[in-house]
Amino acid sequence: QESDLFVEALTRNGKIGESRTLTLAERVVAEKTAIFGVRSPELATSLDNLGVLSSARGEFAKAVSTHEQALAIRRQSNDPALADTLERLALPLIWLERFPEAQRYLDEARRIREPLSATAALALGRTLYLQALLNRWDGHYSSAAPALNQVLETRRVLAPHHPDSVQVFVVNGDL
């Protein structure tokens, strides 16, 4: 778990271009595969971290493949992090302009998140942000605005200094 948190911290702190970040992420996947096997929820977390790192590095095809492996594990084990993986998979698909696939994953993530929105509004906000991003890049600008407004309002109330709000403002500025 500590290694996964370290990979996540390195990625979030912009260390995506450093070889040690990629080496560590790949090593954690290899170690968890050896220890827990190819179908373990522990491995899914490490695969998601490697996928996020790959996406941040612009290696979108690798990110998709890695997140698909994590998704298969999470589906088989009824993992509560399923919606997170669906969202993580949707992002590189958006950048690859594979919009119908990204939409399917975001629709599924939204179906999971909406019933929990009273207690997990920020998580639903992440799904809505990705939906708006997809709409923006697919040319459906008018569909992006309502989702962005909902995300901004949720964050204004629950987490006014949320660091991911910057991404929302950037997409809002594109509309």
CSV table of N, CA and C in Angstrom, one decimal:
chain,number,residue,atom,x,y,z
A,1,GLN,N,0.8,-1.2,0.0
A,1,GLN,CA,0.0,0.0,0.0
A,1,GLN,C,0.9,1.3,0.0
A,2,GLU,N,1.9,1.3,0.8
A,2,GLU,CA,2.8,2.5,0.8
A,2,GLU,C,3.4,2.8,-0.5
A,3,SER,N,3.8,1.7,-1.3
A,3,SER,CA,4.3,2.0,-2.6
A,3,SER,C,3.3,2.6,-3.5
A,4,ASP,N,2.1,2.1,-3.4
A,4,ASP,CA,1.0,2.7,-4.3
A,4,ASP,C,0.8,4.1,-3.9
A,5,LEU,N,0.8,4.5,-2.7
A,5,LEU,CA,0.6,5.9,-2.3
A,5,LEU,C,1.8,6.7,-2.7
A,6,PHE,N,3.0,6.2,-2.7
A,6,PHE,CA,4.1,6.9,-3.2
A,6,PHE,C,4.0,7.2,-4.7
A,7,VAL,N,3.6,6.2,-5.5
A,7,VAL,CA,3.5,6.4,-6.9
A,7,VAL,C,2.4,7.4,-7.2
A,8,GLU,N,1.3,7.3,-6.5
A,8,GLU,CA,0.3,8.3,-6.6
A,8,GLU,C,0.8,9.7,-6.3
A,9,ALA,N,1.5,9.9,-5.2
A,9,ALA,CA,2.0,11.2,-4.8
A,9,ALA,C,3.0,11.7,-5.8
A,10,LEU,N,3.9,10.9,-6.3
A,10,LEU,CA,4.8,11.3,-7.3
A,10,LEU,C,4.1,11.8,-8.6
A,11,THR,N,3.1,11.1,-9.0
A,11,THR,CA,2.3,11.4,-10.2
A,11,THR,C,1.6,12.7,-10.0
A,12,ARG,N,0.9,12.9,-8.8
A,12,ARG,CA,0.1,14.1,-8.6
A,12,ARG,C,1.0,15.3,-8.4
A,13,ASN,N,2.3,15.1,-8.0
A,13,ASN,CA,3.2,16.2,-7.8
A,13,ASN,C,4.1,16.5,-9.0
A,14,GLY,N,3.7,16.0,-10.1
A,14,GLY,CA,4.3,16.3,-11.4
A,14,GLY,C,5.6,15.6,-11.7
A,15,LYS,N,5.9,14.5,-11.0
A,15,LYS,CA,7.1,13.8,-11.3
A,15,LYS,C,7.0,12.7,-12.3
A,16,ILE,N,6.1,13.0,-13.3
A,16,ILE,CA,5.7,12.0,-14.3
A,16,ILE,C,6.8,11.7,-15.3
A,17,GLY,N,7.7,12.7,-15.5
A,17,GLY,CA,8.8,12.5,-16.5
A,17,GLY,C,10.0,11.9,-15.9
A,18,GLU,N,10.1,11.7,-14.6
A,18,GLU,CA,11.2,11.1,-13.9
A,18,GLU,C,11.2,9.6,-14.1
A,19,SER,N,12.3,9.0,-14.5
A,19,SER,CA,12.3,7.6,-14.7
A,19,SER,C,12.0,6.8,-13.5
A,20,ARG,N,12.4,7.4,-12.3
A,20,ARG,CA,12.1,6.6,-11.1
A,20,ARG,C,10.7,6.4,-10.8
A,21,THR,N,9.8,7.4,-11.3
A,21,THR,CA,8.4,7.2,-11.1
A,21,THR,C,7.8,6.1,-11.9
A,22,LEU,N,8.2,6.0,-13.1
A,22,LEU,CA,7.8,4.9,-14.0
A,22,LEU,C,8.3,3.6,-13.5
A,23,THR,N,9.6,3.6,-13.2
A,23,THR,CA,10.2,2.3,-12.7
A,23,THR,C,9.6,1.8,-11.5
A,24,LEU,N,9.3,2.7,-10.5
A,24,LEU,CA,8.6,2.3,-9.3
A,24,LEU,C,7.2,1.8,-9.6
A,25,ALA,N,6.4,2.5,-10.4
A,25,ALA,CA,5.1,2.0,-10.7
A,25,ALA,C,5.1,0.6,-11.4
A,26,GLU,N,6.0,0.4,-12.3
A,26,GLU,CA,6.1,-0.9,-13.0
A,26,GLU,C,6.6,-2.0,-12.0
A,27,ARG,N,7.5,-1.6,-11.1
A,27,ARG,CA,8.0,-2.6,-10.1
A,27,ARG,C,6.9,-3.0,-9.2
A,28,VAL,N,6.0,-2.0,-8.7
A,28,VAL,CA,4.9,-2.3,-7.8
A,28,VAL,C,4.0,-3.3,-8.5
A,29,VAL,N,3.7,-3.1,-9.8
A,29,VAL,CA,2.8,-4.0,-10.5
A,29,VAL,C,3.4,-5.4,-10.5
A,30,ALA,N,4.6,-5.5,-10.9
A,30,ALA,CA,5.3,-6.8,-11.0
A,30,ALA,C,5.3,-7.5,-9.6
A,31,GLU,N,5.6,-6.8,-8.6
A,31,GLU,CA,5.7,-7.4,-7.2
A,31,GLU,C,4.3,-7.9,-6.8
A,32,LYS,N,3.3,-7.0,-7.0
A,32,LYS,CA,1.9,-7.5,-6.6
A,32,LYS,C,1.4,-8.6,-7.4
A,33,THR,N,1.8,-8.7,-8.7
A,33,THR,CA,1.4,-9.8,-9.5
A,33,THR,C,2.1,-11.1,-9.0
A,34,ALA,N,3.3,-11.0,-8.6
A,34,ALA,CA,4.0,-12.2,-8.0
A,34,ALA,C,3.5,-12.6,-6.7
A,35,ILE,N,3.1,-11.6,-5.9
A,35,ILE,CA,2.6,-11.9,-4.5
A,35,ILE,C,1.2,-12.3,-4.5
A,36,PHE,N,0.3,-11.6,-5.1
A,36,PHE,CA,-1.1,-11.7,-5.0
A,36,PHE,C,-1.8,-12.4,-6.2
A,37,GLY,N,-1.1,-12.5,-7.4
A,37,GLY,CA,-1.7,-13.0,-8.6
A,37,GLY,C,-2.3,-12.0,-9.5
A,38,VAL,N,-2.7,-12.4,-10.7
A,38,VAL,CA,-3.2,-11.5,-11.7
A,38,VAL,C,-4.6,-11.0,-11.5
A,39,ARG,N,-5.3,-11.6,-10.5
A,39,ARG,CA,-6.7,-11.2,-10.4
A,39,ARG,C,-7.0,-10.5,-9.0
A,40,SER,N,-6.0,-10.0,-8.3
A,40,SER,CA,-6.2,-9.5,-7.0
A,40,SER,C,-6.6,-8.0,-7.0
A,41,PRO,N,-7.5,-7.6,-6.1
A,41,PRO,CA,-7.8,-6.2,-6.0
A,41,PRO,C,-6.6,-5.4,-5.6
A,42,GLU,N,-5.6,-5.9,-4.9
A,42,GLU,CA,-4.4,-5.2,-4.6
A,42,GLU,C,-3.7,-4.8,-5.9
A,43,LEU,N,-3.7,-5.7,-6.8
A,43,LEU,CA,-3.0,-5.4,-8.1
A,43,LEU,C,-3.8,-4.4,-8.9
A,44,ALA,N,-5.1,-4.4,-8.8
A,44,ALA,CA,-5.9,-3.4,-9.6
A,44,ALA,C,-5.5,-2.0,-9.2
A,45,THR,N,-5.3,-1.7,-7.9
A,45,THR,CA,-4.9,-0.4,-7.5
A,45,THR,C,-3.6,0.0,-8.1
A,46,SER,N,-2.6,-0.9,-8.1
A,46,SER,CA,-1.3,-0.6,-8.7
A,46,SER,C,-1.4,-0.4,-10.3
A,47,LEU,N,-2.3,-1.2,-10.9
A,47,LEU,CA,-2.5,-1.0,-12.3
A,47,LEU,C,-3.1,0.3,-12.6
A,48,ASP,N,-4.1,0.7,-11.8
A,48,ASP,CA,-4.7,2.0,-11.9
A,48,ASP,C,-3.7,3.1,-11.8
A,49,ASN,N,-2.8,3.0,-10.8
A,49,ASN,CA,-1.7,4.0,-10.6
A,49,ASN,C,-0.8,4.1,-11.9
A,50,LEU,N,-0.4,2.9,-12.4
A,50,LEU,CA,0.4,2.9,-13.6
A,50,LEU,C,-0.4,3.5,-14.8
A,51,GLY,N,-1.7,3.2,-14.9
A,51,GLY,CA,-2.5,3.8,-16.0
A,51,GLY,C,-2.6,5.3,-15.9
A,52,VAL,N,-2.8,5.8,-14.6
A,52,VAL,CA,-2.8,7.3,-14.4
A,52,VAL,C,-1.5,7.9,-14.8
A,53,LEU,N,-0.4,7.3,-14.4
A,53,LEU,CA,0.9,7.8,-14.8
A,53,LEU,C,1.1,7.8,-16.3
A,54,SER,N,0.7,6.7,-16.9
A,54,SER,CA,0.9,6.6,-18.4
A,54,SER,C,0.1,7.7,-19.1
A,55,SER,N,-1.1,7.9,-18.6
A,55,SER,CA,-2.0,8.9,-19.2
A,55,SER,C,-1.4,10.3,-19.0
A,56,ALA,N,-0.9,10.6,-17.9
A,56,ALA,CA,-0.2,11.9,-17.6
A,56,ALA,C,1.0,12.0,-18.5
A,57,ARG,N,1.7,11.0,-18.8
A,57,ARG,CA,2.9,11.0,-19.7
A,57,ARG,C,2.5,11.1,-21.2
A,58,GLY,N,1.2,11.0,-21.5
A,58,GLY,CA,0.8,11.1,-22.9
A,58,GLY,C,0.8,9.7,-23.5
A,59,GLU,N,1.0,8.7,-22.8
A,59,GLU,CA,1.0,7.3,-23.3
A,59,GLU,C,-0.4,6.7,-23.2
A,60,PHE,N,-1.3,7.2,-24.0
A,60,PHE,CA,-2.7,6.9,-23.8
A,60,PHE,C,-3.0,5.5,-24.1
A,61,ALA,N,-2.4,4.9,-25.2
A,61,ALA,CA,-2.8,3.5,-25.5
A,61,ALA,C,-2.3,2.6,-24.3
A,62,LYS,N,-1.2,2.8,-23.8
A,62,LYS,CA,-0.7,2.0,-22.6
A,62,LYS,C,-1.6,2.3,-21.4
A,63,ALA,N,-2.1,3.5,-21.2
A,63,ALA,CA,-3.0,3.8,-20.1
A,63,ALA,C,-4.3,3.0,-20.3
A,64,VAL,N,-4.8,3.0,-21.5
A,64,VAL,CA,-6.1,2.3,-21.8
A,64,VAL,C,-5.9,0.8,-21.4
A,65,SER,N,-4.8,0.2,-21.9
A,65,SER,CA,-4.6,-1.2,-21.7
A,65,SER,C,-4.5,-1.5,-20.2
A,66,THR,N,-3.7,-0.7,-19.5
A,66,THR,CA,-3.5,-0.9,-18.1
A,66,THR,C,-4.8,-0.8,-17.3
A,67,HIS,N,-5.6,0.3,-17.6
A,67,HIS,CA,-6.9,0.4,-16.9
A,67,HIS,C,-7.8,-0.7,-17.3
A,68,GLU,N,-7.8,-1.2,-18.5
A,68,GLU,CA,-8.7,-2.3,-18.8
A,68,GLU,C,-8.3,-3.5,-18.0
A,69,GLN,N,-7.1,-3.8,-17.7
A,69,GLN,CA,-6.7,-4.9,-16.8
A,69,GLN,C,-7.3,-4.7,-15.4
A,70,ALA,N,-7.1,-3.4,-14.9
A,70,ALA,CA,-7.6,-3.1,-13.6
A,70,ALA,C,-9.2,-3.3,-13.6
A,71,LEU,N,-9.8,-2.8,-14.6
A,71,LEU,CA,-11.3,-2.9,-14.7
A,71,LEU,C,-11.7,-4.4,-14.7
A,72,ALA,N,-11.1,-5.2,-15.4
A,72,ALA,CA,-11.4,-6.7,-15.4
A,72,ALA,C,-11.3,-7.2,-14.0
A,73,ILE,N,-10.3,-6.9,-13.2
A,73,ILE,CA,-10.1,-7.3,-11.9
A,73,ILE,C,-11.3,-6.8,-11.0
A,74,ARG,N,-11.5,-5.5,-11.1
A,74,ARG,CA,-12.5,-4.9,-10.2
A,74,ARG,C,-13.9,-5.4,-10.5
A,75,ARG,N,-14.2,-5.7,-11.8
A,75,ARG,CA,-15.5,-6.3,-12.1
A,75,ARG,C,-15.7,-7.7,-11.5
A,76,GLN,N,-14.7,-8.5,-11.6
A,76,GLN,CA,-14.7,-9.8,-11.1
A,76,GLN,C,-14.9,-9.9,-9.5
A,77,SER,N,-14.3,-8.9,-8.9
A,77,SER,CA,-14.3,-9.0,-7.4
A,77,SER,C,-15.3,-8.0,-6.8
A,78,ASN,N,-16.2,-7.4,-7.6
A,78,ASN,CA,-17.2,-6.5,-7.0
A,78,ASN,C,-16.6,-5.4,-6.2
A,79,ASP,N,-15.5,-4.9,-6.7
A,79,ASP,CA,-14.7,-3.9,-6.0
A,79,ASP,C,-15.4,-2.6,-5.9
A,80,PRO,N,-15.5,-1.9,-4.7
A,80,PRO,CA,-16.1,-0.6,-4.6
A,80,PRO,C,-15.4,0.5,-5.4
A,81,ALA,N,-14.2,0.3,-5.8
A,81,ALA,CA,-13.5,1.3,-6.6
A,81,ALA,C,-13.7,1.2,-8.1
A,82,LEU,N,-14.8,0.4,-8.5
A,82,LEU,CA,-15.1,0.2,-9.9
A,82,LEU,C,-15.3,1.5,-10.6
A,83,ALA,N,-16.1,2.4,-10.0
A,83,ALA,CA,-16.4,3.7,-10.6
A,83,ALA,C,-15.1,4.5,-10.9
A,84,ASP,N,-14.2,4.5,-9.9
A,84,ASP,CA,-12.9,5.2,-10.1
A,84,ASP,C,-12.1,4.7,-11.3
A,85,THR,N,-12.1,3.3,-11.5
A,85,THR,CA,-11.4,2.8,-12.6
A,85,THR,C,-12.1,3.1,-13.9
A,86,LEU,N,-13.4,3.1,-13.9
A,86,LEU,CA,-14.2,3.5,-15.1
A,86,LEU,C,-13.8,4.9,-15.5
A,87,GLU,N,-13.7,5.8,-14.6
A,87,GLU,CA,-13.4,7.2,-14.9
A,87,GLU,C,-11.9,7.3,-15.4
A,88,ARG,N,-11.0,6.6,-14.7
A,88,ARG,CA,-9.6,6.6,-15.1
A,88,ARG,C,-9.4,6.1,-16.5
A,89,LEU,N,-10.2,5.1,-16.9
A,89,LEU,CA,-10.2,4.5,-18.3
A,89,LEU,C,-10.8,5.5,-19.3
A,90,ALA,N,-11.8,6.2,-18.9
A,90,ALA,CA,-12.4,7.2,-19.8
A,90,ALA,C,-11.5,8.3,-20.2
A,91,LEU,N,-10.7,8.8,-19.3
A,91,LEU,CA,-9.8,9.9,-19.7
A,91,LEU,C,-8.9,9.7,-20.8
A,92,PRO,N,-8.1,8.6,-20.9
A,92,PRO,CA,-7.2,8.4,-22.1
A,92,PRO,C,-8.0,8.1,-23.3
A,93,LEU,N,-9.2,7.5,-23.1
A,93,LEU,CA,-10.1,7.3,-24.3
A,93,LEU,C,-10.5,8.7,-24.9
A,94,ILE,N,-10.8,9.6,-24.0
A,94,ILE,CA,-11.2,11.0,-24.5
A,94,ILE,C,-10.0,11.5,-25.3
A,95,TRP,N,-8.8,11.5,-24.7
A,95,TRP,CA,-7.6,12.0,-25.4
A,95,TRP,C,-7.4,11.3,-26.7
A,96,LEU,N,-7.7,10.0,-26.8
A,96,LEU,CA,-7.6,9.3,-28.1
A,96,LEU,C,-8.7,9.5,-29.0
A,97,GLU,N,-9.7,10.3,-28.6
A,97,GLU,CA,-10.9,10.6,-29.4
A,97,GLU,C,-11.7,9.4,-29.7
A,98,ARG,N,-11.7,8.5,-28.7
A,98,ARG,CA,-12.6,7.3,-28.8
A,98,ARG,C,-13.8,7.6,-27.9
A,99,PHE,N,-14.6,8.5,-28.3
A,99,PHE,CA,-15.6,9.1,-27.5
A,99,PHE,C,-16.8,8.1,-27.2
A,100,PRO,N,-17.2,7.3,-28.1
A,100,PRO,CA,-18.3,6.4,-27.7
A,100,PRO,C,-17.9,5.4,-26.6
A,101,GLU,N,-16.6,4.9,-26.6
A,101,GLU,CA,-16.2,4.1,-25.6
A,101,GLU,C,-16.1,4.8,-24.2
A,102,ALA,N,-15.5,6.0,-24.3
A,102,ALA,CA,-15.4,6.8,-23.1
A,102,ALA,C,-16.8,7.1,-22.5
A,103,GLN,N,-17.8,7.4,-23.4
A,103,GLN,CA,-19.1,7.7,-22.9
A,103,GLN,C,-19.8,6.5,-22.2
A,104,ARG,N,-19.5,5.3,-22.7
A,104,ARG,CA,-20.1,4.1,-22.1
A,104,ARG,C,-19.5,3.9,-20.7
A,105,TYR,N,-18.2,4.1,-20.5
A,105,TYR,CA,-17.6,4.0,-19.2
A,105,TYR,C,-18.1,5.1,-18.2
A,106,LEU,N,-18.2,6.3,-18.7
A,106,LEU,CA,-18.7,7.4,-17.9
A,106,LEU,C,-20.2,7.2,-17.5
A,107,ASP,N,-21.0,6.7,-18.4
A,107,ASP,CA,-22.4,6.4,-18.1
A,107,ASP,C,-22.5,5.3,-17.0
A,108,GLU,N,-21.6,4.3,-17.0
A,108,GLU,CA,-21.6,3.3,-16.0
A,108,GLU,C,-21.1,3.9,-14.7
A,109,ALA,N,-20.1,4.7,-14.7
A,109,ALA,CA,-19.6,5.3,-13.5
A,109,ALA,C,-20.7,6.2,-12.9
A,110,ARG,N,-21.4,6.9,-13.7
A,110,ARG,CA,-22.5,7.8,-13.2
A,110,ARG,C,-23.6,7.0,-12.6
A,111,ARG,N,-23.9,5.9,-13.2
A,111,ARG,CA,-25.0,5.0,-12.6
A,111,ARG,C,-24.6,4.5,-11.2
A,112,ILE,N,-23.3,4.3,-11.0
A,112,ILE,CA,-22.8,3.9,-9.7
A,112,ILE,C,-22.8,5.0,-8.7
A,113,ARG,N,-22.4,6.2,-9.2
A,113,ARG,CA,-22.2,7.3,-8.3
A,113,ARG,C,-23.5,8.1,-7.9
A,114,GLU,N,-24.4,8.2,-8.8
A,114,GLU,CA,-25.6,9.0,-8.5
A,114,GLU,C,-26.4,8.5,-7.3
A,115,PRO,N,-26.6,7.2,-7.1
A,115,PRO,CA,-27.3,6.8,-5.8
A,115,PRO,C,-26.6,7.2,-4.5
A,116,LEU,N,-25.3,7.4,-4.6
A,116,LEU,CA,-24.5,7.8,-3.5
A,116,LEU,C,-24.1,9.3,-3.4
A,117,SER,N,-24.8,10.0,-4.2
A,117,SER,CA,-24.4,11.5,-4.4
A,117,SER,C,-24.6,12.3,-3.1
A,118,ALA,N,-25.5,11.9,-2.3
A,118,ALA,CA,-25.7,12.6,-1.0
A,118,ALA,C,-24.5,12.5,-0.1
A,119,THR,N,-23.8,11.4,-0.1
A,119,THR,CA,-22.7,11.2,0.7
A,119,THR,C,-21.3,11.3,0.0
A,120,ALA,N,-21.4,11.3,-1.3
A,120,ALA,CA,-20.2,11.3,-2.1
A,120,ALA,C,-20.3,12.2,-3.3
A,121,ALA,N,-20.7,13.5,-3.0
A,121,ALA,CA,-20.9,14.4,-4.1
A,121,ALA,C,-19.7,14.8,-4.8
A,122,LEU,N,-18.5,14.8,-4.2
A,122,LEU,CA,-17.3,15.1,-4.9
A,122,LEU,C,-16.9,14.0,-5.9
A,123,ALA,N,-17.2,12.8,-5.5
A,123,ALA,CA,-16.9,11.7,-6.4
A,123,ALA,C,-17.8,11.8,-7.7
A,124,LEU,N,-19.1,12.1,-7.5
A,124,LEU,CA,-19.9,12.4,-8.7
A,124,LEU,C,-19.4,13.6,-9.5
A,125,GLY,N,-18.9,14.6,-8.8
A,125,GLY,CA,-18.4,15.7,-9.5
A,125,GLY,C,-17.2,15.3,-10.4
A,126,ARG,N,-16.4,14.4,-10.0
A,126,ARG,CA,-15.3,13.9,-10.9
A,126,ARG,C,-15.9,13.3,-12.2
A,127,THR,N,-17.0,12.5,-12.0
A,127,THR,CA,-17.6,11.9,-13.2
A,127,THR,C,-18.2,13.0,-14.1
A,128,LEU,N,-18.9,14.0,-13.5
A,128,LEU,CA,-19.5,15.0,-14.3
A,128,LEU,C,-18.4,15.9,-15.0
A,129,TYR,N,-17.3,16.1,-14.3
A,129,TYR,CA,-16.2,16.8,-15.0
A,129,TYR,C,-15.7,16.1,-16.2
A,130,LEU,N,-15.5,14.8,-16.1
A,130,LEU,CA,-15.1,14.0,-17.2
A,130,LEU,C,-16.1,14.0,-18.3
A,131,GLN,N,-17.4,14.0,-18.0
A,131,GLN,CA,-18.5,14.0,-19.0
A,131,GLN,C,-18.4,15.4,-19.7
A,132,ALA,N,-18.2,16.4,-19.0
A,132,ALA,CA,-18.0,17.8,-19.6
A,132,ALA,C,-16.8,17.8,-20.5
A,133,LEU,N,-15.7,17.2,-20.1
A,133,LEU,CA,-14.5,17.2,-20.9
A,133,LEU,C,-14.8,16.4,-22.2
A,134,LEU,N,-15.4,15.3,-22.1
A,134,LEU,CA,-15.8,14.5,-23.3
A,134,LEU,C,-16.7,15.3,-24.2
A,135,ASN,N,-17.7,16.0,-23.6
A,135,ASN,CA,-18.6,16.8,-24.5
A,135,ASN,C,-17.8,17.9,-25.2
A,136,ARG,N,-16.9,18.6,-24.4
A,136,ARG,CA,-16.1,19.6,-25.0
A,136,ARG,C,-15.3,19.2,-26.2
A,137,TRP,N,-14.6,18.0,-26.0
A,137,TRP,CA,-13.7,17.5,-27.1
A,137,TRP,C,-14.5,16.9,-28.2
A,138,ASP,N,-15.7,16.4,-27.9
A,138,ASP,CA,-16.5,15.9,-29.0
A,138,ASP,C,-17.3,16.9,-29.7
A,139,GLY,N,-17.2,18.2,-29.3
A,139,GLY,CA,-17.8,19.3,-30.0
A,139,GLY,C,-19.2,19.6,-29.5
A,140,HIS,N,-19.6,19.0,-28.4
A,140,HIS,CA,-21.0,19.3,-27.8
A,140,HIS,C,-20.8,20.2,-26.7
A,141,TYR,N,-20.5,21.5,-27.0
A,141,TYR,CA,-20.2,22.5,-26.0
A,141,TYR,C,-21.3,22.8,-25.1
A,142,SER,N,-22.5,22.9,-25.6
A,142,SER,CA,-23.7,23.3,-24.8
A,142,SER,C,-24.0,22.2,-23.8
A,143,SER,N,-23.7,20.9,-24.1
A,143,SER,CA,-23.9,19.9,-23.1
A,143,SER,C,-22.9,19.9,-22.0
A,144,ALA,N,-21.7,20.5,-22.2
A,144,ALA,CA,-20.6,20.5,-21.2
A,144,ALA,C,-20.9,21.5,-20.1
A,145,ALA,N,-21.5,22.6,-20.4
A,145,ALA,CA,-21.7,23.7,-19.4
A,145,ALA,C,-22.5,23.3,-18.2
A,146,PRO,N,-23.7,22.7,-18.3
A,146,PRO,CA,-24.4,22.3,-17.1
A,146,PRO,C,-23.7,21.4,-16.2
A,147,ALA,N,-23.0,20.4,-16.7
A,147,ALA,CA,-22.2,19.5,-15.9
A,147,ALA,C,-21.1,20.3,-15.1
A,148,LEU,N,-20.4,21.2,-15.9
A,148,LEU,CA,-19.3,22.0,-15.2
A,148,LEU,C,-19.9,22.9,-14.1
A,149,ASN,N,-21.0,23.5,-14.4
A,149,ASN,CA,-21.7,24.3,-13.4
A,149,ASN,C,-22.0,23.5,-12.1
A,150,GLN,N,-22.5,22.3,-12.3
A,150,GLN,CA,-22.8,21.5,-11.1
A,150,GLN,C,-21.6,21.1,-10.4
A,151,VAL,N,-20.5,20.8,-11.1
A,151,VAL,CA,-19.2,20.5,-10.4
A,151,VAL,C,-18.7,21.7,-9.6
A,152,LEU,N,-18.8,22.9,-10.2
A,152,LEU,CA,-18.3,24.1,-9.6
A,152,LEU,C,-19.1,24.4,-8.3
A,153,GLU,N,-20.4,24.2,-8.4
A,153,GLU,CA,-21.3,24.5,-7.3
A,153,GLU,C,-21.0,23.5,-6.1
A,154,THR,N,-20.9,22.3,-6.5
A,154,THR,CA,-20.6,21.2,-5.5
A,154,THR,C,-19.3,21.5,-4.8
A,155,ARG,N,-18.3,21.9,-5.5
A,155,ARG,CA,-17.0,22.1,-4.9
A,155,ARG,C,-17.0,23.4,-4.1
A,156,ARG,N,-17.7,24.4,-4.6
A,156,ARG,CA,-17.8,25.7,-3.9
A,156,ARG,C,-18.4,25.5,-2.5
A,157,VAL,N,-19.4,24.6,-2.4
A,157,VAL,CA,-20.0,24.3,-1.1
A,157,VAL,C,-19.2,23.4,-0.2
A,158,LEU,N,-18.7,22.3,-0.8
A,158,LEU,CA,-18.1,21.2,0.0
A,158,LEU,C,-16.5,21.3,0.1
A,159,ALA,N,-15.9,21.9,-0.9
A,159,ALA,CA,-14.4,21.9,-1.0
A,159,ALA,C,-14.0,23.1,-1.8
A,160,PRO,N,-14.2,24.3,-1.2
A,160,PRO,CA,-13.9,25.5,-2.0
A,160,PRO,C,-12.5,25.7,-2.6
A,161,HIS,N,-11.6,25.0,-2.0
A,161,HIS,CA,-10.2,25.1,-2.4
A,161,HIS,C,-9.7,23.8,-3.0
A,162,HIS,N,-10.6,23.0,-3.6
A,162,HIS,CA,-10.2,21.7,-4.1
A,162,HIS,C,-9.3,22.0,-5.3
A,163,PRO,N,-8.1,21.3,-5.3
A,163,PRO,CA,-7.2,21.5,-6.4
A,163,PRO,C,-7.6,21.2,-7.8
A,164,ASP,N,-8.6,20.2,-7.9
A,164,ASP,CA,-9.1,19.8,-9.2
A,164,ASP,C,-10.0,20.9,-9.8
A,165,SER,N,-10.4,21.9,-9.0
A,165,SER,CA,-11.2,22.9,-9.6
A,165,SER,C,-10.5,23.7,-10.7
A,166,VAL,N,-9.2,23.7,-10.7
A,166,VAL,CA,-8.5,24.4,-11.8
A,166,VAL,C,-8.8,23.7,-13.1
A,167,GLN,N,-8.9,22.4,-13.2
A,167,GLN,CA,-9.2,21.7,-14.4
A,167,GLN,C,-10.6,22.1,-14.9
A,168,VAL,N,-11.5,22.3,-14.0
A,168,VAL,CA,-12.9,22.6,-14.3
A,168,VAL,C,-12.9,24.0,-14.9
A,169,PHE,N,-12.1,25.0,-14.4
A,169,PHE,CA,-12.1,26.3,-14.9
A,169,PHE,C,-11.5,26.3,-16.3
A,170,VAL,N,-10.5,25.5,-16.5
A,170,VAL,CA,-9.8,25.5,-17.8
A,170,VAL,C,-10.8,25.0,-18.9
A,171,VAL,N,-11.6,23.9,-18.6
A,171,VAL,CA,-12.6,23.4,-19.6
A,171,VAL,C,-13.7,24.5,-19.7
A,172,ASN,N,-14.1,25.1,-18.6
A,172,ASN,CA,-15.1,26.1,-18.7
A,172,ASN,C,-14.7,27.3,-19.6
A,173,GLY,N,-13.4,27.6,-19.5
A,173,GLY,CA,-12.9,28.7,-20.4
A,173,GLY,C,-12.9,28.3,-21.8
A,174,ASP,N,-12.8,27.0,-22.1
A,174,ASP,CA,-12.8,26.6,-23.5
A,174,ASP,C,-14.2,26.6,-24.2
A,175,LEU,N,-15.2,26.7,-23.3
A,175,LEU,CA,-16.6,26.7,-23.8
A,175,LEU,C,-17.0,28.0,-24.3
